[in-house]
Coordinates of C-alpha atoms and ligand atoms in Angstrom, one line a residue:
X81 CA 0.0 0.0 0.0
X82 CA 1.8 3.2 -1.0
X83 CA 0.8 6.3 1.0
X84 CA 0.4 9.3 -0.6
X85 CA 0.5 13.8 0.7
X86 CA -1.6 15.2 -1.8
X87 CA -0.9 19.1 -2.0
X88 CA -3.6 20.8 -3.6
X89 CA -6.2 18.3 -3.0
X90 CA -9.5 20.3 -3.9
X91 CA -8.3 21.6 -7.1
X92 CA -8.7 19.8 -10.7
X93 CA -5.4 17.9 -10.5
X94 CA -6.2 17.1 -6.7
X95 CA -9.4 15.9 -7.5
X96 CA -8.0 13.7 -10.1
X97 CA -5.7 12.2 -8.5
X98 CA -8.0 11.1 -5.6
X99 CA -9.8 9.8 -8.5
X100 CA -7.4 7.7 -9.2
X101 CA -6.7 6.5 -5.3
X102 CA -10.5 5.7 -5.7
X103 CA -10.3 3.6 -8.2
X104 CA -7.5 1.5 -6.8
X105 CA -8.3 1.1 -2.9
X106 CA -5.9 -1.5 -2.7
X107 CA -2.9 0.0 -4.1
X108 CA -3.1 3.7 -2.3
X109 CA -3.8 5.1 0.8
X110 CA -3.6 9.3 1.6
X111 CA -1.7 9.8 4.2
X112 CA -1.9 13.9 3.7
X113 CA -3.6 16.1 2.5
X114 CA -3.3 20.2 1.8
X115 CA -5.7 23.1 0.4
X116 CA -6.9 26.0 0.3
X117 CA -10.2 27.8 0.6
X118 CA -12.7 25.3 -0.5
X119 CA -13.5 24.0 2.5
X120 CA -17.0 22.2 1.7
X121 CA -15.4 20.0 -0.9
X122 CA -12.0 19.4 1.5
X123 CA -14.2 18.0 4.7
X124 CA -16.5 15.6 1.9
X125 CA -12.3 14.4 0.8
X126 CA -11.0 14.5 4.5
X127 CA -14.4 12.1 5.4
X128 CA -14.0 9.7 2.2
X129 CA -9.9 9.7 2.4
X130 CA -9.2 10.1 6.2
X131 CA -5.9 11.6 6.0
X132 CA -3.6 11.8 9.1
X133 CA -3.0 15.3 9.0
X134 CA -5.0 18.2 7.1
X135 CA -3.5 21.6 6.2
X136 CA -5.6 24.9 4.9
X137 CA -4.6 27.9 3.9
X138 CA -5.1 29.7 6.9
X139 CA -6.1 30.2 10.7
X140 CA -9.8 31.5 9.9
X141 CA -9.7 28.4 7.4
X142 CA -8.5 25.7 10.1
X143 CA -11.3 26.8 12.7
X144 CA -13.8 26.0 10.0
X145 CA -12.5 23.1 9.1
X146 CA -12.7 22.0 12.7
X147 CA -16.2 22.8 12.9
X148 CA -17.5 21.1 10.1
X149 CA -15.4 17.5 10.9
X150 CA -15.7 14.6 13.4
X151 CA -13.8 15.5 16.8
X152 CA -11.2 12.7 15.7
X153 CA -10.0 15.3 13.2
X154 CA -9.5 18.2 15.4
X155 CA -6.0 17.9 16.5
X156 CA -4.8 16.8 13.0
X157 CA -5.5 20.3 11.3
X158 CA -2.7 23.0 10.9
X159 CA -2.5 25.8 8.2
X160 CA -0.3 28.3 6.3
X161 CA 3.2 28.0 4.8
X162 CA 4.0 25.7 8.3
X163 CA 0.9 23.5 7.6
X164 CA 1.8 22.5 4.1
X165 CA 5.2 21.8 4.8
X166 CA 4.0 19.4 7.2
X167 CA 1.8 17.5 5.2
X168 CA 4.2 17.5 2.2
X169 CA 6.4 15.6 4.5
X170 CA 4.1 13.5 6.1
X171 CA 6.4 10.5 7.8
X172 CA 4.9 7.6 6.1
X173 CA 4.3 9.5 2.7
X174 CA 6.5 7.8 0.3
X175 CA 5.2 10.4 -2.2
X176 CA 4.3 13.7 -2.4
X177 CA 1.6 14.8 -5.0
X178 CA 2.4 18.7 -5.6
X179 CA -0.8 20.3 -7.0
X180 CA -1.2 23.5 -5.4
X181 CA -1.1 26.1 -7.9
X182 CA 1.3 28.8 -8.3
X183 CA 4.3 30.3 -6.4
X184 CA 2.7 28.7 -3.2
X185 CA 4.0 25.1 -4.3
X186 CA 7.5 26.1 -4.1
X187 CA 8.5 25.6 -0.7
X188 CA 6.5 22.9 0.3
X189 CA 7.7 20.7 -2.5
X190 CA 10.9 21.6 -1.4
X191 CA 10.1 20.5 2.4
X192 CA 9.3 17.0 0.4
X193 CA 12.0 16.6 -1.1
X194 CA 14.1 17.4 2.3
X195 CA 11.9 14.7 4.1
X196 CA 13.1 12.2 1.3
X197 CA 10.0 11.8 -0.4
X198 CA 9.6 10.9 -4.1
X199 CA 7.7 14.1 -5.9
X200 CA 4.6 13.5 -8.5
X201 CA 5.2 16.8 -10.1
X202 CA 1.6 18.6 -11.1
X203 CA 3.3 22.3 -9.5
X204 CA 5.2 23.4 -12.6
X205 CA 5.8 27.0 -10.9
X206 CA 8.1 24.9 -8.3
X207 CA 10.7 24.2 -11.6
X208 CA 10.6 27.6 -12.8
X209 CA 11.1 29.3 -10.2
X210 CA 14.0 27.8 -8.7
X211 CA 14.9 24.8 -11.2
X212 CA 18.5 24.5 -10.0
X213 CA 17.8 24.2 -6.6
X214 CA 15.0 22.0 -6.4
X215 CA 17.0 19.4 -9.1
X216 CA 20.4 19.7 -6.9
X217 CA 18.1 19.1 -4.0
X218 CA 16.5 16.0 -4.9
X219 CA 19.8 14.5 -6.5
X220 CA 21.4 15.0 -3.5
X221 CA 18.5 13.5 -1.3
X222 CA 18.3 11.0 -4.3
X223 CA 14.3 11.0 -4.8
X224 CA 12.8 10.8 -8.1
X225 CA 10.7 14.1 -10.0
X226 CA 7.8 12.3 -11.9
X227 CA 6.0 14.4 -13.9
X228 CA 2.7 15.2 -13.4
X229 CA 2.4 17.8 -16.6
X230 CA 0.9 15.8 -19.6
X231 CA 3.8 16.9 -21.7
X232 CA 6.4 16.2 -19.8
X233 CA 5.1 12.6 -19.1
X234 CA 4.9 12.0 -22.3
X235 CA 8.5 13.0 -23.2
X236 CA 9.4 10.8 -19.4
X237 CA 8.2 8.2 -21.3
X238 CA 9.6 8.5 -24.5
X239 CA 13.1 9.0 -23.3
X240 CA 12.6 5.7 -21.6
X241 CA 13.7 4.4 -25.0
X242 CA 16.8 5.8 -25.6
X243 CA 19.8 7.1 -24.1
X244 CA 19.8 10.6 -23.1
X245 CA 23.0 11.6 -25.2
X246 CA 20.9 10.5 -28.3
X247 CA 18.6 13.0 -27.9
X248 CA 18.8 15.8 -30.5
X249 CA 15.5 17.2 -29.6
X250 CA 12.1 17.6 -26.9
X251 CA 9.0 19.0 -28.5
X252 CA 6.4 20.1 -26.8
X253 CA 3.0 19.7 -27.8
X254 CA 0.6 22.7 -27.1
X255 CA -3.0 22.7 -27.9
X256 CA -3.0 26.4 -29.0
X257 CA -6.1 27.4 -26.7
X258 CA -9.5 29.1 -27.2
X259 CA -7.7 31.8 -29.2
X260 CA -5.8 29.7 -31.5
X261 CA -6.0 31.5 -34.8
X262 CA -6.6 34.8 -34.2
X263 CA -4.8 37.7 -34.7
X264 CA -3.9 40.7 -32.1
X265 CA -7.3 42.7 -33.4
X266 CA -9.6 40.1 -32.2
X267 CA -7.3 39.7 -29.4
X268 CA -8.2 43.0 -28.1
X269 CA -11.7 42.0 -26.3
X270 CA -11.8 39.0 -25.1
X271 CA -13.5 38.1 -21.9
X272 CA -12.3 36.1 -18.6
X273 CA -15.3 33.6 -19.7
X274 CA -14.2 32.9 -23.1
X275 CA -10.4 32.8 -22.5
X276 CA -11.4 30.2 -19.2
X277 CA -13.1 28.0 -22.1
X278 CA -9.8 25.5 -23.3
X279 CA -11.2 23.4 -26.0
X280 CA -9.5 19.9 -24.8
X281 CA -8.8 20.3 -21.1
X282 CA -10.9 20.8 -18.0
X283 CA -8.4 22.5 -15.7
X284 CA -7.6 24.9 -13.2
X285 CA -8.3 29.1 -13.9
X286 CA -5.0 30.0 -13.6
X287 CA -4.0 27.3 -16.0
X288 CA -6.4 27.7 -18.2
X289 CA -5.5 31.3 -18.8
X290 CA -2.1 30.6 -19.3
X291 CA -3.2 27.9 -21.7
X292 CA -5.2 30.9 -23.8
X293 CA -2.2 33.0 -23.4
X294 CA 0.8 30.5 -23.8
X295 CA 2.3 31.4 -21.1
X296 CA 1.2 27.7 -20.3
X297 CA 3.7 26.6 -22.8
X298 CA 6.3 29.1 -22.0
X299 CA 6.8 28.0 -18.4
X300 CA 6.3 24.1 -19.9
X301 CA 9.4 24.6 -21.2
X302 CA 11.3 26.1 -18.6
X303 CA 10.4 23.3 -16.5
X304 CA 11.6 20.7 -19.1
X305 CA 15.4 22.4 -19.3
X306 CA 15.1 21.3 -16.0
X307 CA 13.6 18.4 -15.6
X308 CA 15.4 17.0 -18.4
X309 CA 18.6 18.9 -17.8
X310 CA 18.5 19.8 -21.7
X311 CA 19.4 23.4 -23.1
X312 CA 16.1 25.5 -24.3
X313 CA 17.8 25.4 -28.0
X314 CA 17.2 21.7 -28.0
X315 CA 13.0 22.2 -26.8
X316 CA 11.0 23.0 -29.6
X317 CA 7.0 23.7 -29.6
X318 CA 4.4 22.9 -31.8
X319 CA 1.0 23.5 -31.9
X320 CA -1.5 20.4 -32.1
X321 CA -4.8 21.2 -31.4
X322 CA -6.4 18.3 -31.2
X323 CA -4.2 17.1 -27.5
X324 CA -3.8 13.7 -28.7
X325 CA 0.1 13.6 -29.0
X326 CA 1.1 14.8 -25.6
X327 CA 4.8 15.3 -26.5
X328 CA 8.0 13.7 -28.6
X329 CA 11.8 13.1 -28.0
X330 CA 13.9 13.1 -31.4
X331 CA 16.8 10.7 -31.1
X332 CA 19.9 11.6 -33.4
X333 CA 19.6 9.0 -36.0
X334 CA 16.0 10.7 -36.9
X335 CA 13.5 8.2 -35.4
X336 CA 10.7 10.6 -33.0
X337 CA 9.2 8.8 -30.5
X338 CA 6.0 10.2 -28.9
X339 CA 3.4 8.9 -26.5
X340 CA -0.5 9.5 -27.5
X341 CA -3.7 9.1 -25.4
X342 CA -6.7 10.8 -24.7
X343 CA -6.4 14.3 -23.3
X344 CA -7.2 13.0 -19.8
X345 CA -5.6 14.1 -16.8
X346 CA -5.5 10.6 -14.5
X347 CA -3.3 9.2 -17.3
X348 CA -0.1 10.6 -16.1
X349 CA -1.0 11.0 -12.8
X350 CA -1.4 7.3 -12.5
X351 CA 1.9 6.9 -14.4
X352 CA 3.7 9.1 -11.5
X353 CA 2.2 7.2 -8.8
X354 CA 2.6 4.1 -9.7
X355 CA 6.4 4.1 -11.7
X356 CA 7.0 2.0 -13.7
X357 CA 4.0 -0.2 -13.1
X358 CA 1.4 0.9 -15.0
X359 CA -2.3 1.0 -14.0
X360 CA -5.6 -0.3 -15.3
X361 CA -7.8 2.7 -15.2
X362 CA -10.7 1.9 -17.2
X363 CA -11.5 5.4 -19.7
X364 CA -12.2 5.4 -22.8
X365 CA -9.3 4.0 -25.4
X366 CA -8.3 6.4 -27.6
X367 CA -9.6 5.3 -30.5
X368 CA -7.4 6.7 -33.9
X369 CA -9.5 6.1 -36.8
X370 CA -11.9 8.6 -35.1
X371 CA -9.2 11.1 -34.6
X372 CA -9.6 12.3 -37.8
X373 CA -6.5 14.8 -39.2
X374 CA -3.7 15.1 -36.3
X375 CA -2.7 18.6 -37.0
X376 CA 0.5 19.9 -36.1
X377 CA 1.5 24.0 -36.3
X378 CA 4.2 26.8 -36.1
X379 CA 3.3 28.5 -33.1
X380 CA 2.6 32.3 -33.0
X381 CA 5.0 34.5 -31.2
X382 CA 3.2 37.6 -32.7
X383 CA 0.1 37.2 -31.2
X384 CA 1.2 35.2 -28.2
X385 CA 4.2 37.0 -26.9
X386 CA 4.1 35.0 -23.5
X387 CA 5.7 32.1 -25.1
X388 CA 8.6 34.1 -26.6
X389 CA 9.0 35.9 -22.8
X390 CA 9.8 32.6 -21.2
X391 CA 12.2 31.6 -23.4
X392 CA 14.0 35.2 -22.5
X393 CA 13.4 34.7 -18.9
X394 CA 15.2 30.9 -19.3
X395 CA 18.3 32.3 -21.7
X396 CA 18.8 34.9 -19.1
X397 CA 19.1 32.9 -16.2
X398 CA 19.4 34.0 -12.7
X399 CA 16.2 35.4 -10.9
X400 CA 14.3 36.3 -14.6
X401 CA 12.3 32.8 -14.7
X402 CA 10.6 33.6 -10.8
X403 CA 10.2 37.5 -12.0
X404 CA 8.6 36.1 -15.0
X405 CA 6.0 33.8 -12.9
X406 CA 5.4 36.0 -10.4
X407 CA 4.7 39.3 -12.7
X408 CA 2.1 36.7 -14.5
X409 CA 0.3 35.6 -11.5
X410 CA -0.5 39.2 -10.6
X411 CA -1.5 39.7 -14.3
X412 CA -3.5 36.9 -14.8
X413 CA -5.5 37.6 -11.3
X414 CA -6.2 40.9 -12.7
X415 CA -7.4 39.9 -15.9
X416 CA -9.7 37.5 -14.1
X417 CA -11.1 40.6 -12.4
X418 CA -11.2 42.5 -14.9
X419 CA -8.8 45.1 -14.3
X420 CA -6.5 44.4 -17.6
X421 CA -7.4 43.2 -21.1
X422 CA -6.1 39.7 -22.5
X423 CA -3.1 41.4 -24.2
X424 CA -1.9 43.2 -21.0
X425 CA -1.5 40.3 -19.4
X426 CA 2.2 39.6 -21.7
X427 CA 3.0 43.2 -21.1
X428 CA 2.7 43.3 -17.5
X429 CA 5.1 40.8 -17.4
X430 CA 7.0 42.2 -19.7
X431 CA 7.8 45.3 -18.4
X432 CA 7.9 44.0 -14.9
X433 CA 10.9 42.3 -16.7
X434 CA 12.7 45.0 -17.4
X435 CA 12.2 46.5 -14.2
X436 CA 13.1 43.6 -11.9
X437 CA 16.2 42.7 -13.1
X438 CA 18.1 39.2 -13.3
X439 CA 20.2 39.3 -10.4
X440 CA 23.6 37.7 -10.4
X441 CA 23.0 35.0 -7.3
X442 CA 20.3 32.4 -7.1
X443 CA 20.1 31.5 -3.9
X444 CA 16.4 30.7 -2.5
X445 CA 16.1 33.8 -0.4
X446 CA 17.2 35.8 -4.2
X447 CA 14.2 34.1 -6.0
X448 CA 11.9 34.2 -2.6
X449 CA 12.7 38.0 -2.8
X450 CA 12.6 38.4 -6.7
X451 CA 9.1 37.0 -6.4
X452 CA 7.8 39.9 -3.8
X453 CA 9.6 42.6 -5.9
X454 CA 7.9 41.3 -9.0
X455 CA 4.7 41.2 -7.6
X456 CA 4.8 44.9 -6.4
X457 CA 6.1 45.9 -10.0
X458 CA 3.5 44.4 -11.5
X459 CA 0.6 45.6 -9.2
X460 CA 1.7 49.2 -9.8
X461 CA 2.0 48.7 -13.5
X462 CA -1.8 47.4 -13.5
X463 CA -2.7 49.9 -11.9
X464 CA -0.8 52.7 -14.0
X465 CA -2.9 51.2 -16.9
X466 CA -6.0 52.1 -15.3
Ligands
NAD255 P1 -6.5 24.6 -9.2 O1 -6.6 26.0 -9.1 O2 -7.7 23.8 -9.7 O3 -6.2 23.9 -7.7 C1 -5.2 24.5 -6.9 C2 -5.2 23.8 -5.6 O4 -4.2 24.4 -4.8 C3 -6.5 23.9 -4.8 O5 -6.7 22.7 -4.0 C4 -6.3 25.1 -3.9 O6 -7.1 25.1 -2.8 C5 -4.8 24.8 -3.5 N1 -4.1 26.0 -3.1 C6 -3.9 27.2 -3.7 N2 -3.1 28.0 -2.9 C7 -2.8 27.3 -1.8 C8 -2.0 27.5 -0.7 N3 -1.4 28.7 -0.5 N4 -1.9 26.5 0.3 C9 -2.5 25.4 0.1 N5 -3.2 25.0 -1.0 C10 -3.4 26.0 -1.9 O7 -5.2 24.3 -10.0 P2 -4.9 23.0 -10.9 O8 -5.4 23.2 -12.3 O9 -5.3 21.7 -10.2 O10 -3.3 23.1 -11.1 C11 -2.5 22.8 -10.0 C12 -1.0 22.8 -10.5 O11 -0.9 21.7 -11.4 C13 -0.6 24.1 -11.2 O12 0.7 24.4 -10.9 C14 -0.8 23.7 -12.7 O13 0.1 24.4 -13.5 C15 -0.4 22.2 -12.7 N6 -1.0 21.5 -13.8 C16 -2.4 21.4 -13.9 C17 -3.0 20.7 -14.9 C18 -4.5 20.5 -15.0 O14 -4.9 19.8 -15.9 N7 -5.2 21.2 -14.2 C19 -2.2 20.0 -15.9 C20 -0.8 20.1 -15.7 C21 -0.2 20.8 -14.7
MG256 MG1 0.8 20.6 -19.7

């Protein structure tokens, strides 16, 4: 029975993945598990999963939580930066699930990988921000990144197959989004609604948005430099809309090897958990004759600068990649609310770019620090836009 921390356990990977523990009782237990504010949906999980220890976002949060659960819960709940460090941890977790989104996954997938746990790797922010450090970290506590990301299972998977310096090239698959096809003009208007509407995937807001943006892609392959320890001149992208070829390696003597499946999210996840068995999970099969055309396309840097941006932040090095993730966090949060169009969203981060600058050292405390000083860049340029 492997136990499991899940971090990030209301949200659309979380849900998945306990998806997944359901459907295989006997092979998974959650030992763990972290969220945020949802706290309806976390006590119906915490009641169905009975974790060991709980974390939520914050005090107000925990109280709640303690209300609405069984008095065997109450002294198992703890919250904040301290309470998901705990769970991602968690003793007799001999994996940690990162899901939360955003900057917030950093440090506790960190604290993992400190406690020696293995890392299912859904938190893509955690690579970008600090790639170095978390990669030195777990080779040094020798535990294993599986990737959560579609993409980067798929290319996981593909370099099973060959050796690593036969690899001329990683090529990343991106859907293209809601938008794909447009130009800047009909960029100009488009709502929170329809950019939240990705044709293929059921995800996450922030994701999503980044998906309509390609930002999504942009930070993809940031965390691929890493996780594969490959230079960005050897990661190309490619537009396929129809999300059936999730990613391909190129070996030198020409052969590309990809992995294909339905766009479904428990697909990967179960490959990370469960490495490198693999898992009966009863969806649909991809069926190809019904595929129709696989399309594959240049992607646009024109109209979706965001993509072109990450690959500056990478080349750059230093602190750029976290000023890069953090500047779009802010952004994206304001075009939810309305506060910035869908093209403002690559020049806020952008120009907080240009005003952050990369600074020479890395160390955590640089990129923690980079992060804040983005952030409040960014807020003011948003609302200088006003
Ligand atoms: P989501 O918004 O649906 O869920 C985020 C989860 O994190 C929620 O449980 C939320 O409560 C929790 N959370 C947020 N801030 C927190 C904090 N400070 N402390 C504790 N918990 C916190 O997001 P998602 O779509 O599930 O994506 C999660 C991560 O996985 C992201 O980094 C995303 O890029 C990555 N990812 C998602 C998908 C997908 O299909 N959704 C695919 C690939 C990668
Ligand atoms: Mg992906």
């Amino acid at each position: 029975m492997k136990c499991i921390s899940l971090l990030g356990a209301t949200g659309s990977i979380g849900v998945n993945v306990l998806e997944v523990v359901r459907s295989s009782p006997e092979r998974y237990k959650i030992g763990a598990m972290a969220a945020g504010t949802n706290i309806k949906l976390l006590v119906s999980q915490v009641l169905e999963f009975n974790p060991e220890i709980i974390s939520v976002i914050d005090s107000e949060r925990a109280k709640q939580l303690a209300e609405l659960l069984p008095g065997r819960f109450r002294n198992k709940i703890y919250y904040g930066t301290e309470g998901n460090q705990l769970v991602a941890a968690y003793e007799e977790a001999e994996i940690t699930l990162s899901a939360i989104v955003g900057a917030a996954g950093l440090l506790p997938t960190l604290a993992a990988i400190e406690a020696g746990k293995d890392i299912g790797l859904a938190n893509k922010e955690t690579l970008v921000m600090a790639g170095q450090i978390v990669m030195e970290a777990a080779k040094k506590k020798g535990v294993k990144l599986l990737p959560v990301d579609s993409e980067h299972s798929a290319i996981f998977q593909a370099l099973e197959a060959g050796r690593k310096e036969d690899v001329h090239k990683i090529i990343l698959t991106a859907s293209g989004g809601p938008f794909r096809g447009r130009n800047r003009v009909a960029l100009e208007d488009v709502t929170p609604e329809q950019a939240l509407a990705h044709p293929n995937w059921s995800m996450g807001r922030k994701i999503s948005i980044d998906s309509a943006t390609l930002m999504n892609k942009g930070l993809e392959v940031i965390e691929a430099r890493w996780l594969f320890g490959v230079s960005t001149a050897s990661i190309d992208v490619v537009v396929h809309p129809q999300s059936i070829v999730h990613s391909l390696v190129e070996y030198q003597d020409g052969s590309v090897l990809a992995q294909l499946g339905i766009p479904d999210m428990r697909i990967p996840i179960a490959y990370a958990l469960s490495y490198p068995e693999r898992t009966k999970l009863g969806l649909k099969p991809l069926q190809l004759a019904q595929c129709a055309n696989l399309e594959f396309i240049e992607p646009d840097y024109e109209c979706f600068p965001a993509l072109r941006l990450a690959f500056d932040a990478i080349d750059s090095g230093g602190v750029l990649p976290a000023v890069l993730n953090a500047a779009n966090e802010i952004a994206v949060e304001a075009f939810l609310n309305s506060q910035i169009s869908f093209l403002q969203i690559a020049e806020t981060v952008s120009q907080t770019m240009d005003i952050v600058h990369e600074g020479k050292e890395h160390s955590l405390e640089d990129i923690l620090e980079a992060d804040r000083q983005a952030r409040i860049a960014a807020e003011k340029i948003i609302r200088n836009s006003f």
